Short mmCIF file of C-alpha atoms in Angstrom, two decimals:
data_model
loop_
_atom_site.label_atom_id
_atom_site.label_comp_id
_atom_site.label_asym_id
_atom_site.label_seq_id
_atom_site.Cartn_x
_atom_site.Cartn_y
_atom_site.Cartn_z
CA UNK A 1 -31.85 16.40 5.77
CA UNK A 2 -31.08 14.04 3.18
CA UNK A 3 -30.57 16.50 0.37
CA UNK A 4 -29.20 18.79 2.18
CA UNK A 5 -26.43 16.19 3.27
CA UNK A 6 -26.17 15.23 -0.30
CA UNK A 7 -25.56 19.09 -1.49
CA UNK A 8 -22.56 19.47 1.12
CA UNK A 9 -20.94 16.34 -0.12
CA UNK A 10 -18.94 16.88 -3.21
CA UNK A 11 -17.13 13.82 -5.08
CA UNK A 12 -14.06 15.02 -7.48
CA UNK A 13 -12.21 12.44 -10.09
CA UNK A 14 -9.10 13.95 -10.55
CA UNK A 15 -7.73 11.41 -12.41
CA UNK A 16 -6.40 13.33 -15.61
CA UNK A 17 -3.92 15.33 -13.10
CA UNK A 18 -1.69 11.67 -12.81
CA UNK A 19 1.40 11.18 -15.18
CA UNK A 20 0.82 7.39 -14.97
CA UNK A 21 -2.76 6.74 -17.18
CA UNK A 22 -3.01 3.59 -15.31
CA UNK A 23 -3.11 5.82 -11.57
CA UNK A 24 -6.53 7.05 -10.81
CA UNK A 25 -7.02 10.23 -8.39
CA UNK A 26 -10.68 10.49 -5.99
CA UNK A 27 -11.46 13.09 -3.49
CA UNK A 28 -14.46 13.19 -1.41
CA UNK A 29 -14.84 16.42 0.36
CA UNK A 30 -17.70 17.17 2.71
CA UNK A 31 -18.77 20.94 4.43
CA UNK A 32 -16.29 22.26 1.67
CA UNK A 33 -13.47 20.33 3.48
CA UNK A 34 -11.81 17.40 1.69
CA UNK A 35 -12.22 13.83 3.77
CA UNK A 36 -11.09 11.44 1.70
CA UNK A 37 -8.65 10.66 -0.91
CA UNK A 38 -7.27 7.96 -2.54
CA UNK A 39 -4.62 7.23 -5.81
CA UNK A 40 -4.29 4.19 -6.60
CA UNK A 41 -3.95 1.70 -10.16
CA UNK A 42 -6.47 -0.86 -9.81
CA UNK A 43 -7.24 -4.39 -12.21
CA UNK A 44 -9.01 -7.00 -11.47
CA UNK A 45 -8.98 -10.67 -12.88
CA UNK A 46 -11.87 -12.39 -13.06
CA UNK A 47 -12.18 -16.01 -14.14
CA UNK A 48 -15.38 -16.81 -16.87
CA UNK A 49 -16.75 -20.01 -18.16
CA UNK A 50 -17.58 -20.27 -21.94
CA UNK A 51 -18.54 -23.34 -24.60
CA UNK A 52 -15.33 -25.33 -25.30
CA UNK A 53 -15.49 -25.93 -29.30
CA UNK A 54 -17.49 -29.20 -29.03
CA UNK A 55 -20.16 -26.90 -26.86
CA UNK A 56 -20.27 -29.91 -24.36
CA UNK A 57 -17.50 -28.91 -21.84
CA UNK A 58 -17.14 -25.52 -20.30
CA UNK A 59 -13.69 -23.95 -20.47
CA UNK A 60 -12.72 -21.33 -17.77
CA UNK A 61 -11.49 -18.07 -19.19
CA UNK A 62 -9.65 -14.86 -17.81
CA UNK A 63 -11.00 -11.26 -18.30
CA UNK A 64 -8.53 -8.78 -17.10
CA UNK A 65 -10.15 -5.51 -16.00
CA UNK A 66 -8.76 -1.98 -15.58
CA UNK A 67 -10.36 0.88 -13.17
CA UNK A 68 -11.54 2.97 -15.88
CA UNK A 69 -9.79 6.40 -15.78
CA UNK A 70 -13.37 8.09 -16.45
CA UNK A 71 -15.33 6.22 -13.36
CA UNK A 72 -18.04 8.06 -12.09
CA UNK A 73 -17.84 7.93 -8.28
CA UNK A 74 -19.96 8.30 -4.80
CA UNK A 75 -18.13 8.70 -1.55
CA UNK A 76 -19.29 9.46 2.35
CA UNK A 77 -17.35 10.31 5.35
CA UNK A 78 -17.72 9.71 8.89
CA UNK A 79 -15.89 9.34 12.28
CA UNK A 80 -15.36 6.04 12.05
CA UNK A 81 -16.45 4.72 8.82
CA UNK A 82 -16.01 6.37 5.46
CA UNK A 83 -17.06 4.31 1.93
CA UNK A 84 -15.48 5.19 -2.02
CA UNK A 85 -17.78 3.99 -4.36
CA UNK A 86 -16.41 3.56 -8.49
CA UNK A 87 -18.21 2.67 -11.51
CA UNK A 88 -17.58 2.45 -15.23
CA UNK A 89 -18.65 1.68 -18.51
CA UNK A 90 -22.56 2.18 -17.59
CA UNK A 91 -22.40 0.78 -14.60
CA UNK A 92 -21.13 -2.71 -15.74
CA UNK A 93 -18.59 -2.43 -13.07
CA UNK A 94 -19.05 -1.02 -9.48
CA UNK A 95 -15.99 -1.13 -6.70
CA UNK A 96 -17.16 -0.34 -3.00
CA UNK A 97 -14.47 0.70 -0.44
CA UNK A 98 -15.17 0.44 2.81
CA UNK A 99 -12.89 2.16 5.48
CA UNK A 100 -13.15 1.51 9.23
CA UNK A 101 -11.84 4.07 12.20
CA UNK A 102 -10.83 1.10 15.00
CA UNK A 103 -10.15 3.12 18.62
CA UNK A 104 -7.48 2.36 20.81
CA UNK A 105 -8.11 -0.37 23.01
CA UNK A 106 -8.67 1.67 26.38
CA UNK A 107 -7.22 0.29 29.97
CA UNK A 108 -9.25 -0.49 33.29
CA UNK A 109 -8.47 1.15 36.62
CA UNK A 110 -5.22 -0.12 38.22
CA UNK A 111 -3.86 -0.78 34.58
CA UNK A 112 -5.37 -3.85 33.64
CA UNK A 113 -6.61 -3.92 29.97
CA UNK A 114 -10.16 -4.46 28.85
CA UNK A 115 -10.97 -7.73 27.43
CA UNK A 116 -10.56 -7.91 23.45
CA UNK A 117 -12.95 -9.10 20.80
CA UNK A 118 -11.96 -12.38 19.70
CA UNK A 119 -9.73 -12.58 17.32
CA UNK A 120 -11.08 -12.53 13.54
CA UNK A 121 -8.84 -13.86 10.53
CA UNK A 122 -8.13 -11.51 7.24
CA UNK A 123 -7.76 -12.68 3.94
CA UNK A 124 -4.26 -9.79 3.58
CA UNK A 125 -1.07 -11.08 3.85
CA UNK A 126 0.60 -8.02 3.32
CA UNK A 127 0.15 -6.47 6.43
CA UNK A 128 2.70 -7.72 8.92
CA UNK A 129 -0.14 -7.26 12.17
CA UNK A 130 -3.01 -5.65 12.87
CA UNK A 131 -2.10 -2.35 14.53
CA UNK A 132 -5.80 -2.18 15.88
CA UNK A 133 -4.70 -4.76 18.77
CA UNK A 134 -2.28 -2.50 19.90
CA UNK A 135 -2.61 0.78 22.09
CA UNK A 136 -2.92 2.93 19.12
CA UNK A 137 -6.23 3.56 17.50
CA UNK A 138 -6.12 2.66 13.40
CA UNK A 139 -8.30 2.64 10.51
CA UNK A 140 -8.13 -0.15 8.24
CA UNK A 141 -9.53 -1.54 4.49
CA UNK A 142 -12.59 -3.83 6.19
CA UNK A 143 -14.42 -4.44 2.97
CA UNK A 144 -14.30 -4.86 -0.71
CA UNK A 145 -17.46 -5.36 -3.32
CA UNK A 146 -16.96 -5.64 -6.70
CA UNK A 147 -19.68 -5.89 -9.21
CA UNK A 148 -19.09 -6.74 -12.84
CA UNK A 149 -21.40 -8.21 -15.95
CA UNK A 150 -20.30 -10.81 -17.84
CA UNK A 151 -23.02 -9.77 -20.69
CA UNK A 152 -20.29 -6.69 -21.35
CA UNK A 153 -18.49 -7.06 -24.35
CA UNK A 154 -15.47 -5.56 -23.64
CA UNK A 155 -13.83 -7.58 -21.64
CA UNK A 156 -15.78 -11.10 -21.78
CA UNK A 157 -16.22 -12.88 -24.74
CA UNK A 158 -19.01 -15.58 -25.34
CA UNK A 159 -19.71 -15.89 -21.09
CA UNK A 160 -22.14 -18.88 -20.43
CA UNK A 161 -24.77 -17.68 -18.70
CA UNK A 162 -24.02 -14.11 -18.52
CA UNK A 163 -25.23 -11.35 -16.25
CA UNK A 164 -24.48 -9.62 -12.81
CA UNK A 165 -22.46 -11.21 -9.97
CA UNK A 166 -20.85 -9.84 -7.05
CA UNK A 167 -17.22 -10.55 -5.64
CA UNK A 168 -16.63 -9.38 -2.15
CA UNK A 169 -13.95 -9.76 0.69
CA UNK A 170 -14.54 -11.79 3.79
CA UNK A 171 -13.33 -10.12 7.07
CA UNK A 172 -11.39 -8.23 5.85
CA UNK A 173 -8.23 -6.11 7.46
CA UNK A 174 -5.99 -4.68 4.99
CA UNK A 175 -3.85 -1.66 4.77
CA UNK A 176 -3.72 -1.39 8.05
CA UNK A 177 -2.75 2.35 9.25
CA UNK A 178 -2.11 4.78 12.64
CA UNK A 179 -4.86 7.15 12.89
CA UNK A 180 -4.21 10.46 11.29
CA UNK A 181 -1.74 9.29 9.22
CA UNK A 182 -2.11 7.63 5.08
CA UNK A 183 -1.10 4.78 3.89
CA UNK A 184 1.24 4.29 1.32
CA UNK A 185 2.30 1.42 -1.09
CA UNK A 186 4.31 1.56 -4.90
CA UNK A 187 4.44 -2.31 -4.74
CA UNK A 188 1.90 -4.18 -6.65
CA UNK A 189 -0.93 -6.20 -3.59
CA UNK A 190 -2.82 -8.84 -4.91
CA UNK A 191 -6.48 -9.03 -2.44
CA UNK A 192 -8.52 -12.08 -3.18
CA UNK A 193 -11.96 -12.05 -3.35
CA UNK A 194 -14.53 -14.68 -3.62
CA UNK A 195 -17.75 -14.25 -6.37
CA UNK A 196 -21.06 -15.03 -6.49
CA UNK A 197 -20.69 -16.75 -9.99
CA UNK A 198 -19.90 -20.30 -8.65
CA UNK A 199 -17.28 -19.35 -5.79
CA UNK A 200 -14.85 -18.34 -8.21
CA UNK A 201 -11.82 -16.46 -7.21
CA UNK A 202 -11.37 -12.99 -8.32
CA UNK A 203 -8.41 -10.92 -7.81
CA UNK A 204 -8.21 -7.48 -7.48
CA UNK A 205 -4.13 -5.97 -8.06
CA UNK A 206 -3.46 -2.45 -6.20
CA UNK A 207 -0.66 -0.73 -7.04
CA UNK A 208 1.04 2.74 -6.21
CA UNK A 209 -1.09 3.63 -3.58
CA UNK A 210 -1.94 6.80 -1.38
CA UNK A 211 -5.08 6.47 0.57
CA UNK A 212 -6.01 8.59 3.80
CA UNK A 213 -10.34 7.95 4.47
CA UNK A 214 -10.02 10.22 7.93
CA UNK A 215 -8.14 13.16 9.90
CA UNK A 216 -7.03 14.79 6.69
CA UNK A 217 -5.34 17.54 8.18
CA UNK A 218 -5.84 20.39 4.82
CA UNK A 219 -7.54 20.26 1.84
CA UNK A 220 -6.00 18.45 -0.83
CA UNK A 221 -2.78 17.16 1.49
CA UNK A 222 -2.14 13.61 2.74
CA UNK A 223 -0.78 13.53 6.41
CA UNK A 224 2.35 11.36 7.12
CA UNK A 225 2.58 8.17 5.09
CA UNK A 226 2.34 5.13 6.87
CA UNK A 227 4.88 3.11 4.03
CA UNK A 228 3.47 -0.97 3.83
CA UNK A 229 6.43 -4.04 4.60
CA UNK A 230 7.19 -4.40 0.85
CA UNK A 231 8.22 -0.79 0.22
CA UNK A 232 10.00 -0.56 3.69
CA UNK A 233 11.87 -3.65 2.75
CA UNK A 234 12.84 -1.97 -0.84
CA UNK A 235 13.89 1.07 0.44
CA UNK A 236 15.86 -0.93 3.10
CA UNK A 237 17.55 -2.57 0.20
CA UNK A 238 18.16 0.68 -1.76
CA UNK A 239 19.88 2.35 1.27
CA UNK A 240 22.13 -0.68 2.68
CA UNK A 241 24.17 -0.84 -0.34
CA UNK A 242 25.18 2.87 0.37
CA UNK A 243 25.29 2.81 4.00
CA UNK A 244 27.91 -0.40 3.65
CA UNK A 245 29.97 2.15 0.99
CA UNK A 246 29.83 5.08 3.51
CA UNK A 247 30.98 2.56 6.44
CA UNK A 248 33.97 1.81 4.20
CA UNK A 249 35.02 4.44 2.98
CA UNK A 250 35.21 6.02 6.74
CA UNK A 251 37.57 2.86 7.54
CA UNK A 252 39.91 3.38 4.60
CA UNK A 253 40.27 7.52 5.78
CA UNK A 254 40.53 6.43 9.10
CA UNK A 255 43.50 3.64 8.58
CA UNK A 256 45.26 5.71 5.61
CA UNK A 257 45.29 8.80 8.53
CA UNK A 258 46.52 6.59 11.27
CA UNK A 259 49.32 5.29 9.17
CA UNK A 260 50.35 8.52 8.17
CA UNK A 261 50.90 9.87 11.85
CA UNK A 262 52.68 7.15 12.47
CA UNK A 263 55.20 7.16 9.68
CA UNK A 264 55.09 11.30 10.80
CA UNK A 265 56.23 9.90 14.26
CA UNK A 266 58.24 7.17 13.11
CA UNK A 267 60.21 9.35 10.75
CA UNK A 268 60.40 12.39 13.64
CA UNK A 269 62.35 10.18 16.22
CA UNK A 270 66.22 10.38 16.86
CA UNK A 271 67.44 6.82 15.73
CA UNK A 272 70.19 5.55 18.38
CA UNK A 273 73.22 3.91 17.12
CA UNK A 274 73.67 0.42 18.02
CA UNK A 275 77.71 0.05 17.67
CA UNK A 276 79.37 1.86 20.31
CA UNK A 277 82.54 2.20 17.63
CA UNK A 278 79.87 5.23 15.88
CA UNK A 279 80.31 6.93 19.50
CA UNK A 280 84.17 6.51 19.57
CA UNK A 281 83.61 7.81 15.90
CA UNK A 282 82.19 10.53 16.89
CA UNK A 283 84.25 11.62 19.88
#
């Protein structure tokens, strides 16, 4: 059952197809039918310790890391969870998605609602609320993993005690999106997760994403973007300056057409003499 699950999954890195060599493309499809996909420009920043010069005090150091555009990938889909996994340069660095389907919370007879799970902190600020609360189901980033090797020489140089750790998110609720819809975000996100190597921070930067994990309604096509609070803000910003213009320029047609019926009317009307000597004039 196993390899017969495995031969109807198929895992596509379409990465080359993106303008932007920073922007990688993934598609998961399973039973011939595409489940997942995902664009996105990924780095992450991970902090090091090496020898200071007198090779008595450790100095901290920062390796910045790219998502490789040639990352060999794994992916599965379900009904509720669905998982991207990325790695690159022999495995030296591994990024696990996790994606998690979260039903809308359902209603007792006579309208009273069912008790809720506590509630649970996340570590994203981006997201304004958690739409899972609500009485629309979601699905929702719920964990990162990222595994790197400081004993790689291409991005860490002269790491004290190198060798494998693991950075990973901590309850995490990010990118929070309607069900059957995708989420969408061109503003950088900065995630923070915490390593194995001494609790030290790592960040991971997303930028110009597109990422729908369930419900894709057609192969290759992302439903209706859900847009996050930073690009609904920008956009805001973009359109109020020409909203304002519109607004004006309506109230200078408007005024410049009111004042010419009245000078129409004004100029139409039979003046009446005020010296009765013009009517003795005239008779």
């Amino acid at each position: 059952a196993a390899a017969r699950l495995a031969a109807e999954q198929e895992v596509e890195n379409l990465s080359g197809l993106s303008p932007n060599p920073e922007k990688d493309i993934f598609v998961v499809r399973e039973n011939r039918t595409t489940c997942l996909m995902a664009e996105f420009a990924a780095k992450f920043i991970v902090p090091y310790d090496v020898w200071a010069s007198n090779y008595v005090d450790l100095i901290t150091e920062q390796a910045d890391i790219p998502l490789s555009r040639g990352a060999e990938m794994k992916g599965k889909c379900g009904t509720n969870e669905s998982e991207l996994e990325l790695s690159w340069l022999d495995q030296a660095y591994t990024l696990k998605l996790s994606f998690l389907k979260v039903r809308a919370r359902r209603e007792r007879a006579g309208g009273a609602a069912a008790p809720r799970a506590p509630h649970r902190p996340c570590l994203s600020r981006q997201e304004g609320h958690n739409t899972s609360r609500g009485p629309e189901a979601s699905w929702k980033l719920s964990r990162i993993q990222f595994t790197y090797d400081t004993s790689e020489r291409t991005y860490f140089k002269d790491a004290v005690s190198p060798g494998k750790h693991t950075a990973s998110s901590h309850r995490l609720s990010a990118l929070v999106t309607p069900a059957g819809r995708s989420y969408e975000c061109q503003a950088q996100q900065t995630i923070a997760l915490v390593s194995s190597d001494h609790q030290k921070s790592v960040q991971l930067l997303l930028s110009e994403v597109r990422l729908q994990p369930f419900d894709i309604p057609a192969d290759f096509v992302f439903s209706e973007e859900h847009k996050c609070p930073v690009d609904q803000q920008e956009q805001l910003e973009e359109t109020l300056p020409l909203i304002l213009g519109l607004i004006l320029g309506l109230m200078i047609v408007v005024t410049l057409g009111i004042y010419h019926i009245h000078h129409k009317l004004t100029a139409s009307q039979v003046q009446i003499p005020r010296d009765r000597s013009q009517y003795k004039h005239m008779g």
